[in-house]
Protein backbone atom coordinates (compact mmCIF):
# COMPACT_ATOMS: atom_id res chain seq x y z
CA MET A 1 18.82 -1.64 -11.47
CA ILE A 2 16.54 -3.74 -9.34
CA ARG A 3 13.05 -4.44 -11.18
CA ILE A 4 10.04 -3.94 -8.95
CA THR A 5 6.31 -4.61 -9.83
CA VAL A 6 3.83 -3.05 -7.62
CA VAL A 7 0.26 -4.67 -7.83
CA GLY A 8 -2.84 -3.06 -6.40
CA ASP A 9 -5.67 -0.45 -6.20
CA SER A 10 -4.54 3.10 -6.91
CA LEU A 11 -6.22 6.31 -5.83
CA LEU A 12 -5.62 10.15 -6.45
CA ASP A 13 -5.01 11.80 -3.18
CA ARG A 14 -5.62 15.69 -3.05
CA ASP A 15 -4.54 17.86 -0.20
CA TRP A 16 -5.85 21.35 0.41
CA SER A 17 -3.42 22.89 2.99
CA GLY A 18 -4.14 26.33 4.31
CA THR A 19 -4.24 28.46 7.53
CA VAL A 20 -6.82 28.51 10.37
CA ARG A 21 -7.24 31.70 12.31
CA ARG A 22 -10.81 31.83 13.23
CA VAL A 23 -13.89 29.91 13.54
CA SER A 24 -16.83 30.35 11.11
CA PRO A 25 -19.59 32.70 12.52
CA ASP A 26 -22.32 30.54 10.78
CA ALA A 27 -21.16 27.20 12.17
CA PRO A 28 -18.82 25.80 14.80
CA VAL A 29 -16.07 24.91 12.37
CA PRO A 30 -12.52 26.31 11.53
CA VAL A 31 -12.13 28.53 8.44
CA VAL A 32 -9.26 27.34 6.15
CA GLU A 33 -7.83 30.33 4.46
CA ALA A 34 -5.97 30.35 1.15
CA PRO A 35 -5.63 26.57 0.69
CA ARG A 36 -2.93 25.36 -1.78
CA GLU A 37 -3.78 22.14 -3.58
CA ARG A 38 -1.18 19.23 -3.86
CA CYS A 39 -1.99 16.03 -5.75
CA ARG A 40 -0.20 12.88 -5.41
CA PRO A 41 -0.67 9.18 -6.24
CA GLY A 42 -2.46 7.11 -3.36
CA GLY A 43 -2.93 3.41 -2.59
CA ALA A 44 -0.72 1.15 -4.61
CA GLY A 45 0.20 4.27 -6.85
CA LEU A 46 1.99 5.77 -3.79
CA ALA A 47 3.79 2.61 -2.89
CA ALA A 48 5.05 2.49 -6.53
CA THR A 49 6.49 5.98 -6.30
CA PHE A 50 8.34 5.18 -3.14
CA ALA A 51 9.93 2.06 -4.87
CA ALA A 52 10.96 4.28 -7.66
CA ALA A 53 12.39 6.80 -5.28
CA HIS A 54 14.65 4.05 -3.82
CA GLY A 55 16.21 3.68 -7.18
CA ALA A 56 14.09 0.73 -8.54
CA ARG A 57 12.68 0.37 -12.12
CA VAL A 58 9.06 0.18 -11.26
CA ARG A 59 6.03 -1.24 -13.00
CA LEU A 60 2.52 -0.75 -11.45
CA VAL A 61 -0.27 -3.18 -12.24
CA THR A 62 -3.54 -1.26 -11.27
CA ALA A 63 -6.87 -0.27 -12.48
CA ILE A 64 -7.51 3.42 -13.43
CA GLY A 65 -10.70 5.05 -14.96
CA THR A 66 -10.78 7.40 -17.87
CA ASP A 67 -12.00 10.58 -16.06
CA GLU A 68 -10.01 13.76 -15.15
CA ALA A 69 -8.77 12.25 -11.93
CA ALA A 70 -7.17 9.39 -13.99
CA GLY A 71 -5.38 11.81 -16.25
CA GLU A 72 -3.88 13.47 -13.30
CA LEU A 73 -2.98 10.26 -11.68
CA ARG A 74 -1.35 9.01 -14.78
CA ARG A 75 0.71 12.07 -15.08
CA LEU A 76 2.03 11.98 -11.52
CA LEU A 77 2.98 8.31 -11.96
CA ALA A 78 4.77 9.11 -15.13
CA ASP A 79 6.72 12.01 -13.53
CA ALA A 80 7.81 9.76 -10.71
CA GLY A 81 9.15 7.21 -13.38
CA VAL A 82 6.54 4.59 -12.88
CA ASP A 83 5.43 2.37 -15.90
CA VAL A 84 1.54 1.71 -15.66
CA VAL A 85 0.06 -1.61 -16.63
CA ASP A 86 -3.76 -0.62 -16.46
CA LEU A 87 -6.39 -3.42 -16.16
CA GLY A 88 -9.07 -0.84 -16.75
CA LEU A 89 -11.78 0.50 -14.42
CA ASP A 90 -15.21 1.10 -15.69
CA GLY A 91 -16.12 4.11 -13.60
CA PRO A 92 -14.50 7.15 -11.82
CA THR A 93 -11.04 6.83 -10.46
CA PRO A 94 -11.43 6.99 -6.47
CA GLU A 95 -10.22 10.16 -4.97
CA LYS A 96 -9.57 11.29 -1.46
CA LEU A 97 -9.44 14.95 -0.63
CA ARG A 98 -7.97 16.03 2.75
CA VAL A 99 -8.52 19.62 4.09
CA ARG A 100 -5.49 20.26 6.25
CA ALA A 101 -4.04 22.97 8.43
CA SER A 102 -0.80 22.98 10.62
CA ASP A 103 0.07 19.43 9.45
CA GLN A 104 -3.24 18.08 10.75
CA SER A 105 -6.30 16.76 8.68
CA LEU A 106 -9.49 18.57 9.44
CA VAL A 107 -11.87 16.72 7.21
CA ARG A 108 -11.67 14.02 4.37
CA VAL A 109 -13.90 13.95 1.44
CA ASP A 110 -14.20 10.60 -0.69
CA ARG A 111 -15.19 10.75 -4.37
CA GLY A 112 -15.65 7.65 -6.57
CA CYS A 113 -14.99 5.32 -3.82
CA ASP A 114 -18.42 3.87 -3.40
CA PRO A 115 -19.82 1.77 -4.82
CA LEU A 116 -16.83 -0.47 -5.38
CA LEU A 117 -16.27 -1.18 -9.05
CA PRO A 118 -14.26 -4.35 -10.03
CA PRO A 119 -11.18 -3.93 -12.09
CA GLY A 120 -10.74 -5.34 -15.67
CA PRO A 121 -9.44 -9.02 -16.12
CA TRP A 122 -5.76 -9.92 -15.59
CA THR A 123 -3.93 -9.52 -18.81
CA ALA A 124 -0.84 -10.87 -20.60
CA GLU A 125 0.94 -7.61 -20.03
CA ALA A 126 0.31 -7.91 -16.31
CA GLU A 127 1.61 -11.39 -16.19
CA ALA A 128 4.72 -10.19 -17.97
CA ALA A 129 5.15 -7.53 -15.30
CA LEU A 130 4.93 -9.99 -12.66
CA SER A 131 7.19 -12.66 -14.13
CA GLY A 132 9.92 -10.00 -15.31
CA ALA A 133 10.37 -8.64 -11.81
CA ASP A 134 13.14 -9.02 -9.27
CA ALA A 135 10.51 -8.38 -6.48
CA VAL A 136 6.74 -7.99 -6.44
CA LEU A 137 4.83 -5.85 -3.88
CA VAL A 138 1.08 -6.69 -3.56
CA ALA A 139 -0.39 -3.38 -2.26
CA ASP A 140 -3.96 -4.29 -1.55
CA TYR A 141 -6.51 -1.64 -0.89
CA GLY A 142 -9.52 -3.96 -1.13
CA ARG A 143 -10.86 -2.78 -4.30
CA GLY A 144 -10.22 -6.01 -6.41
CA VAL A 145 -6.83 -5.77 -8.20
CA ALA A 146 -5.25 -8.21 -5.53
CA ASP A 147 -8.09 -10.71 -6.28
CA ARG A 148 -7.23 -10.47 -9.97
CA ALA A 149 -3.54 -10.98 -9.38
CA LEU A 150 -3.90 -13.84 -6.73
CA PRO A 151 -3.76 -16.89 -9.19
CA ALA A 152 -0.77 -15.50 -11.03
CA VAL A 153 1.01 -14.81 -7.59
CA ARG A 154 0.33 -18.18 -6.40
CA ALA A 155 1.67 -19.77 -9.56
CA ARG A 156 4.83 -17.67 -9.25
CA LEU A 157 5.36 -18.90 -5.58
CA SER A 158 4.78 -22.52 -6.77
CA ARG A 159 7.39 -22.15 -9.48
CA GLY A 160 9.80 -20.56 -6.91
CA ARG A 161 9.63 -23.46 -4.59
CA ALA A 162 10.70 -25.83 -7.40
CA ARG A 163 13.73 -23.71 -8.17
CA PRO A 164 16.98 -23.27 -6.26
CA ALA A 165 16.79 -20.77 -3.48
CA PRO A 166 18.68 -17.97 -5.42
CA GLY A 167 15.99 -17.95 -8.08
CA ALA A 168 13.07 -17.94 -5.71
CA PRO A 169 10.66 -15.15 -6.21
CA VAL A 170 10.42 -12.33 -3.58
CA VAL A 171 6.84 -11.30 -3.11
CA VAL A 172 5.80 -8.95 -0.24
CA TRP A 173 2.08 -8.78 0.54
CA ASP A 174 0.63 -5.54 2.19
CA PRO A 175 -2.85 -6.90 3.12
CA HIS A 176 -6.35 -5.02 3.42
CA PRO A 177 -9.42 -6.43 5.53
CA LYS A 178 -11.40 -6.37 2.40
CA GLY A 179 -8.93 -8.19 0.27
CA PRO A 180 -7.98 -11.83 -0.25
CA THR A 181 -5.99 -13.78 2.47
CA PRO A 182 -2.22 -13.66 1.60
CA PRO A 183 -1.07 -16.97 -0.06
CA GLU A 184 1.57 -19.15 1.57
CA GLY A 185 5.26 -18.73 0.81
CA LEU A 186 5.66 -15.05 0.66
CA ALA A 187 8.83 -13.25 1.56
CA ALA A 188 6.85 -11.14 4.23
CA VAL A 189 3.27 -9.98 4.98
CA THR A 190 2.94 -6.42 6.31
CA PRO A 191 -0.32 -5.82 8.38
CA ASN A 192 -0.34 -2.91 10.79
CA ALA A 193 -1.69 -3.60 14.22
CA ALA A 194 -5.39 -2.97 13.33
CA GLU A 195 -5.14 -5.22 10.42
CA ALA A 196 -3.56 -8.08 12.29
CA ALA A 197 -6.38 -7.80 14.80
CA GLY A 198 -8.95 -8.07 12.03
CA ALA A 199 -7.11 -11.14 10.50
CA LEU A 200 -7.28 -12.86 13.73
CA GLY A 201 -11.01 -11.80 14.37
CA GLU A 202 -10.28 -10.50 17.84
CA PRO A 203 -8.56 -7.45 19.59
CA ILE A 204 -4.81 -7.81 20.39
CA ALA A 205 -3.10 -6.23 23.32
CA ALA A 206 -1.16 -3.15 22.52
CA ASP A 207 1.79 -4.08 24.56
CA VAL A 208 4.92 -6.05 23.08
CA PRO A 209 3.82 -9.51 24.26
CA GLY A 210 0.38 -9.05 22.74
CA LEU A 211 1.81 -7.83 19.39
CA ALA A 212 4.32 -10.59 19.40
CA ASP A 213 1.77 -13.24 20.07
CA ALA A 214 -0.45 -11.79 17.23
CA GLY A 215 2.66 -11.90 14.76
CA GLU A 216 3.38 -15.49 15.61
CA ARG A 217 -0.10 -16.70 15.16
CA LEU A 218 -0.42 -14.95 11.74
CA ALA A 219 2.88 -16.34 10.65
CA ALA A 220 1.74 -19.80 11.54
CA ALA A 221 -1.65 -19.20 9.88
CA TRP A 222 -0.30 -17.70 6.71
CA GLY A 223 2.75 -19.72 6.37
CA SER A 224 5.01 -16.74 5.77
CA PRO A 225 7.11 -14.38 7.77
CA VAL A 226 4.87 -11.58 9.01
CA VAL A 227 6.00 -7.98 10.10
CA VAL A 228 3.35 -6.15 12.11
CA THR A 229 3.83 -2.49 12.07
CA THR A 230 2.95 -0.66 15.11
CA GLY A 231 3.74 3.05 14.56
CA GLU A 232 5.97 4.45 17.23
CA ARG A 233 6.33 1.08 18.85
CA GLY A 234 8.31 -0.13 15.85
CA ALA A 235 7.52 -3.48 14.22
CA VAL A 236 7.21 -7.15 15.33
CA VAL A 237 8.71 -9.65 13.05
CA ALA A 238 7.63 -13.26 13.23
CA ARG A 239 8.44 -16.26 11.33
CA PRO A 240 6.52 -19.54 11.21
CA GLY A 241 7.69 -21.62 14.10
CA ALA A 242 9.96 -19.20 15.62
CA PRO A 243 9.72 -16.64 18.43
CA ALA A 244 8.85 -13.00 17.27
CA ALA A 245 11.49 -10.27 17.57
CA VAL A 246 10.68 -6.76 18.15
CA VAL A 247 12.33 -3.99 16.10
CA PRO A 248 12.13 -0.67 17.71
CA ALA A 249 11.62 2.63 15.85
CA SER A 250 12.05 6.31 16.54
CA PRO A 251 8.77 8.37 16.81
CA ALA A 252 8.13 10.50 13.94
CA ARG A 253 6.18 13.84 13.82
CA GLY A 254 3.74 15.02 11.09
CA ASP A 255 1.34 13.47 8.64
CA THR A 256 1.57 9.69 8.87
CA CYS A 257 -0.43 9.12 5.70
CA GLY A 258 1.47 6.60 3.48
CA ALA A 259 3.63 5.31 6.28
CA GLY A 260 2.57 1.92 5.69
CA ASP A 261 3.17 2.09 1.88
CA CYS A 262 6.50 3.66 2.43
CA PHE A 263 7.40 0.67 4.76
CA ALA A 264 6.25 -1.96 2.46
CA ALA A 265 8.05 -0.53 -0.62
CA THR A 266 11.33 -0.04 1.32
CA LEU A 267 11.02 -3.66 2.53
CA THR A 268 10.26 -4.97 -1.14
CA THR A 269 13.27 -3.13 -2.61
CA THR A 270 15.59 -4.22 0.20
CA LEU A 271 14.31 -7.96 -0.06
CA GLY A 272 14.74 -7.71 -3.83
CA ARG A 273 18.38 -7.15 -3.25
CA ARG A 274 18.99 -9.35 -0.42
CA ARG A 275 16.47 -12.13 -1.17
CA ALA A 276 15.30 -12.85 2.56
CA LEU A 277 14.57 -11.10 5.75
CA PRO A 278 17.79 -10.79 7.90
């Protein structure tokens, strides 16, 4: 069984899903009737559950508080078969509550997300989770875990360059605008189109040539293959010094929350088995 370590910031997502049949008489807002609550891991926690669903043995290096939300998050991760390495969080576990009807979000309420609290220090257990993996996914949500992991990831990549290719580490980095710049030598970096524009510091054209140009520029700047995800347009794959290729996708319906995490986790498990982009 392939061993995947996911590193990043975890959240607790709550969905309240109900039916809307009328508008409130006291305000111009829809009335959501009989909502049902569903909780799920969010952020890097969601990416870890996707990797586990692909048949991987998964360890998640993250930072979780000690409140009620933390207990629910730990239970959900354990039920998904994810082993947690907790750096510790001195404060509430971030939560995102979405009120939904007919597969659409009406409003999102954030709790414990601001101010941003730094995670605890990198530990020997976290280092062991990194070094013992066949593949690593850094699922950065801009809350500090990726910053903690960056020196250890750089060291792993440096050791990989000194070994023969079959033993080289496979590390995928899913970046965040508030997180660190991905290090050189990764198997892939997976920004979406908005994150790619933020990294370049300028808007990018939404057409294929514009996305291809953005991917090529980021691959050159980051020194790693870049996969820019673009929703229904598919993805642009760019390697340093080579023209970008466009991979089409079939449009999907419904809630797109977590699509980026699903893509990054699927790519990581695939690369963990194949060792390189095709």
